[in-house]
Amino acid sequence: MASGAKPRVKVPKTAAAGDTITIKTLISHKMESGQRKDDDGNIIPRSIINRFTADFNGQNVIDVTLEPAISTNPYFQFDAVVPESGEFTFTWYDDDGSVYDTAKKITVS
Amino acid sequence: SGTSVYAMVAGLPAFASLTDDAISAFTGGAATGEGAISLTAPEIAENGNTVPISVDAPGAAEITIFADGNPVPNVATFKFGPLSASRSASTRIRLAKTQNVVAVAKMEDGSFQMVKANVKVTIGGCGG
Amino acid sequence: GNWARLAAQQQLTQDQLLQFDTFGNVSLIHITDIHGQLTPLYFREPSINIGVGGNKGAVPHVTGADFRKLYGIKDGSPSHYALSSGDFAALAQGYGRVGGLDRVAMVINAIRADRPDAILLDGGDTWHGSYTCYKTQGQDMVNVMNALKPDAMTFHWEFTLGSDRVAELVEALPFAALGQNIFDAEWDEPTDLFPPYKMFERGGTKIAVIGQAFPYMPIANPRWMFPEYSFGIRDENMAAMVEEVRSQGAECVVVLSHNGFDVDKKMAGVVPGIDVILSGHTHDALPEPVVVGDTIIVPSGSNGKFVSRVDLDIRDGRMMGYRHKLIPIFSDVIAPDPKVAALIKAERAPYLAEMAEVIGRTESTLYRRGNFNGTWDDVICDALLSEREAEIALSPGVRWGPSVIPGQDITREDIFGVTSMTYGEAYRTEMTGEFLKVVLEDVADNIFNPDPYYQQGGDMVRTGGLGYRIDVSKPQGERISNMTLLTSGEPIDAGKSYVVAGWASVNEGTEGPQIWDVVENHIRKLGTVTVQENNSVEVIGV
Ligand SMILES: [Mn+2]
Ligand SMILES: [Mn+2]
């Protein structure tokens, strides 16, 4: 799954200082649970995103541990406070060691 | 009508005790209160493979989610950082059959809060 | 009996059917669940429609003679024929066919002559259910409905055309496509294609119409056909929309709903501030609205059989009163609108020869509506058992499908009327006795759960070759017992596998011949269809 895991995020472009903003994130990933069998009856090995973090200017917003019960294309929605202008960074950690990330700038007035 | 769904067969054993064990592991056996945590889940899942849930526990340091009818009850743990505005989050989860979703919050004062919601996973219906 | 003669003596007139003392300052016209039926048809109302929980014994869960007694309807009267079961075949001979969108157009014209700016609302299940609708992927219905000039519409079976086709048709609609509960599944947000509501200004009054699509679409129908969307009841969002339209000056709030009647009743109690719910999906027709708090709920039947007219007196931002009439569309009494009649003829012309082909003949009334097997379902199950060489047949408990009366030819169009859909493959598979029980229990809970928000508004899955007892008062898992394989009389063995044929699977990739071909082959072999009384389901706990 190292290739093709596409992250997408929705972050407002602007906010007032101290505002609460809502962030939504999605990443394309099949989240193979490790409990399914292939046509020959063999267990398909587990291969999931096991951790997701969101940070703003180096400070943490949320840190999520994912188990195989999280659906295909993991989706998260959560709220952040933005004290100043800066950049959100979003990071997804794959079982196979791959790390996917993306960033979004926000201007605080 | 749900006349031909082969994938989801009933008769899975009850995993509730596994969930109790997992909750105890999270709380260290401490008692759990209720009322300061809420869990929003659909009464009927549109799709057991992707069930939207939301948790909200003002004052929580972290919230962990279990599904008591899944073979492995653990679903996710949310740890809230200094820039988290509300101690709430939404995600989408897999439910193997009709069961309870359980959310347990560890509050900043070290106490625990718990809430459950039953979600019906149906193999299909008929239409008017 | 002699109902036929009595009926003929009734001398119904169009003026009588349309008579209405115009009232207040706003008129609503509601039509719903047409299911692709452009032309007049027979439609037998159910003789069994069980209510559970708080709706036990409440309308619309009252049928036949009990229904007539409740509303003071005379036996053999036009209302008996239109609204209730009992003596159906005889009354059908006398009163003739019902519906036809050219007749519906005439009724709408007449209401608009009284009230030129009446709001016409279509409750959905419109682009589905007939030969021409299937062949044109809904285009025939869109073209004819556009000629009626609706102001808004909501949806259910339309989505089984697939989301691409739905988007194509909706984008071209000259009226609003509403659904406050139609959300983008990926981001859980409202869509641009289906706005939640539309504001109208009529007679100096601001009216908001909020759309409510069928909440259980991804469960009751194949979700792989419209994966972009999520539905649900979303009554909290409904409440927010009511507040939003009130804050924008709406003096009257109308919900155009495809919830089904009992769900609408519950929602009216949960969401404050709705004046009128125009109720569709469960195909109920009632001669007067049901009132819940300050909300009136108006169910308008199905298959083009009825048009509801609701006149409202809106003053000082409030609904001060209403006047209502459920107008039955007796097709021999109401003249067709010539323009719409010509349009329907043109839509049907390319398919007329293949539709009109006679496949067989029936000596029994063929109907579907009712909580358990109707005679049409028995024919379909028999077709599955014999054509697919199965021990057990399953047929979906949908509520649409016109009736055929004794002595009538069965045409290909008649077969499509009860089978047409975009996932009609007749599968053949093996199921264990245990799994069959799960299926029956699961579907039963979608109908007989005492909480209306768990009810999907269909009827029980129809069975062939399989008998059972159902206690509707029990919880899920305990309703079904005494499952019996009818050919041998043996109890169904939980661990044993049975060969099962069925159709309308919600699973992607289901294989098999189309159900209409299976049924056609079966009826062709029979020549004449006679359906024996079906006692294979024993219902208790009512
Ligand atoms: Mn319908
Ligand atoms: Mn419907």
PDB file of C-alpha atoms in Angstrom, chain A residues 9-25 54-57 61-62 76-90 103-109, chain B residues 80 83-90, chain C residues 189:
ATOM      1  CA  VAL A   9      -7.678  17.411   4.103  1.00  0.00           C
ATOM      2  CA  LYS A  10     -10.191  20.199   4.548  1.00  0.00           C
ATOM      3  CA  VAL A  11      -8.919  23.157   6.547  1.00  0.00           C
ATOM      4  CA  PRO A  12     -10.346  26.698   6.390  1.00  0.00           C
ATOM      5  CA  LYS A  13      -7.959  29.147   4.693  1.00  0.00           C
ATOM      6  CA  THR A  14      -8.551  31.893   7.236  1.00  0.00           C
ATOM      7  CA  ALA A  15      -9.674  32.236  10.845  1.00  0.00           C
ATOM      8  CA  ALA A  16      -9.738  34.776  13.676  1.00  0.00           C
ATOM      9  CA  ALA A  17      -7.140  34.375  16.428  1.00  0.00           C
ATOM     10  CA  GLY A  18      -8.266  31.860  19.019  1.00  0.00           C
ATOM     11  CA  ASP A  19     -11.090  30.543  16.827  1.00  0.00           C
ATOM     12  CA  THR A  20     -12.118  26.931  16.866  1.00  0.00           C
ATOM     13  CA  ILE A  21     -11.913  25.429  13.401  1.00  0.00           C
ATOM     14  CA  THR A  22     -13.121  22.053  12.190  1.00  0.00           C
ATOM     15  CA  ILE A  23     -10.711  19.890  10.208  1.00  0.00           C
ATOM     16  CA  LYS A  24     -11.602  16.852   8.115  1.00  0.00           C
ATOM     17  CA  THR A  25      -9.077  14.355   6.778  1.00  0.00           C
ATOM     18  CA  ALA A  54      -2.269  16.472  13.295  1.00  0.00           C
ATOM     19  CA  ASP A  55       0.029  19.288  14.470  1.00  0.00           C
ATOM     20  CA  PHE A  56      -0.001  23.055  14.139  1.00  0.00           C
ATOM     21  CA  ASN A  57       3.274  25.002  14.169  1.00  0.00           C
ATOM     22  CA  VAL A  61      -3.815  18.793  17.992  1.00  0.00           C
ATOM     23  CA  ILE A  62      -4.706  15.107  17.954  1.00  0.00           C
ATOM     24  CA  PHE A  76     -11.237  11.858  10.851  1.00  0.00           C
ATOM     25  CA  GLN A  77     -12.956  15.028  11.894  1.00  0.00           C
ATOM     26  CA  PHE A  78     -11.801  17.079  14.887  1.00  0.00           C
ATOM     27  CA  ASP A  79     -11.509  20.649  16.138  1.00  0.00           C
ATOM     28  CA  ALA A  80      -8.392  22.800  16.579  1.00  0.00           C
ATOM     29  CA  VAL A  81      -7.635  26.204  18.017  1.00  0.00           C
ATOM     30  CA  VAL A  82      -5.407  28.448  15.926  1.00  0.00           C
ATOM     31  CA  PRO A  83      -3.511  31.011  18.015  1.00  0.00           C
ATOM     32  CA  GLU A  84      -1.631  32.519  15.060  1.00  0.00           C
ATOM     33  CA  SER A  85      -1.005  32.147  11.345  1.00  0.00           C
ATOM     34  CA  GLY A  86       0.892  29.028  10.438  1.00  0.00           C
ATOM     35  CA  GLU A  87       0.777  25.535   9.044  1.00  0.00           C
ATOM     36  CA  PHE A  88      -1.036  22.347   9.910  1.00  0.00           C
ATOM     37  CA  THR A  89       0.867  19.145   9.253  1.00  0.00           C
ATOM     38  CA  PHE A  90      -0.936  15.822   8.951  1.00  0.00           C
ATOM     39  CA  ALA A 103       0.311  20.325   5.098  1.00  0.00           C
ATOM     40  CA  LYS A 104      -2.136  23.251   4.964  1.00  0.00           C
ATOM     41  CA  LYS A 105      -1.488  26.911   5.701  1.00  0.00           C
ATOM     42  CA  ILE A 106      -3.982  29.069   7.528  1.00  0.00           C
ATOM     43  CA  THR A 107      -3.960  32.856   7.850  1.00  0.00           C
ATOM     44  CA  VAL A 108      -5.111  34.208  11.190  1.00  0.00           C
ATOM     45  CA  SER A 109      -6.324  37.803  11.328  1.00  0.00           C
TER      46      SER A 109
ATOM     47  CA  PHE B  80      -5.936  15.239  22.484  1.00  0.00           C
ATOM     48  CA  LEU B  83      -4.236  22.716  20.406  1.00  0.00           C
ATOM     49  CA  SER B  84      -7.284  20.454  20.453  1.00  0.00           C
ATOM     50  CA  ALA B  85     -10.297  22.810  20.668  1.00  0.00           C
ATOM     51  CA  SER B  86     -12.866  20.310  21.825  1.00  0.00           C
ATOM     52  CA  ARG B  87     -12.349  16.851  23.174  1.00  0.00           C
ATOM     53  CA  SER B  88     -14.352  15.407  20.307  1.00  0.00           C
ATOM     54  CA  ALA B  89     -13.650  13.460  17.131  1.00  0.00           C
ATOM     55  CA  SER B  90     -15.462  11.602  14.377  1.00  0.00           C
TER      56      SER B  90
ATOM     57  CA  GLU C 189     -21.655  17.215   3.907  1.00  0.00           C
TER      58      GLU C 189
END
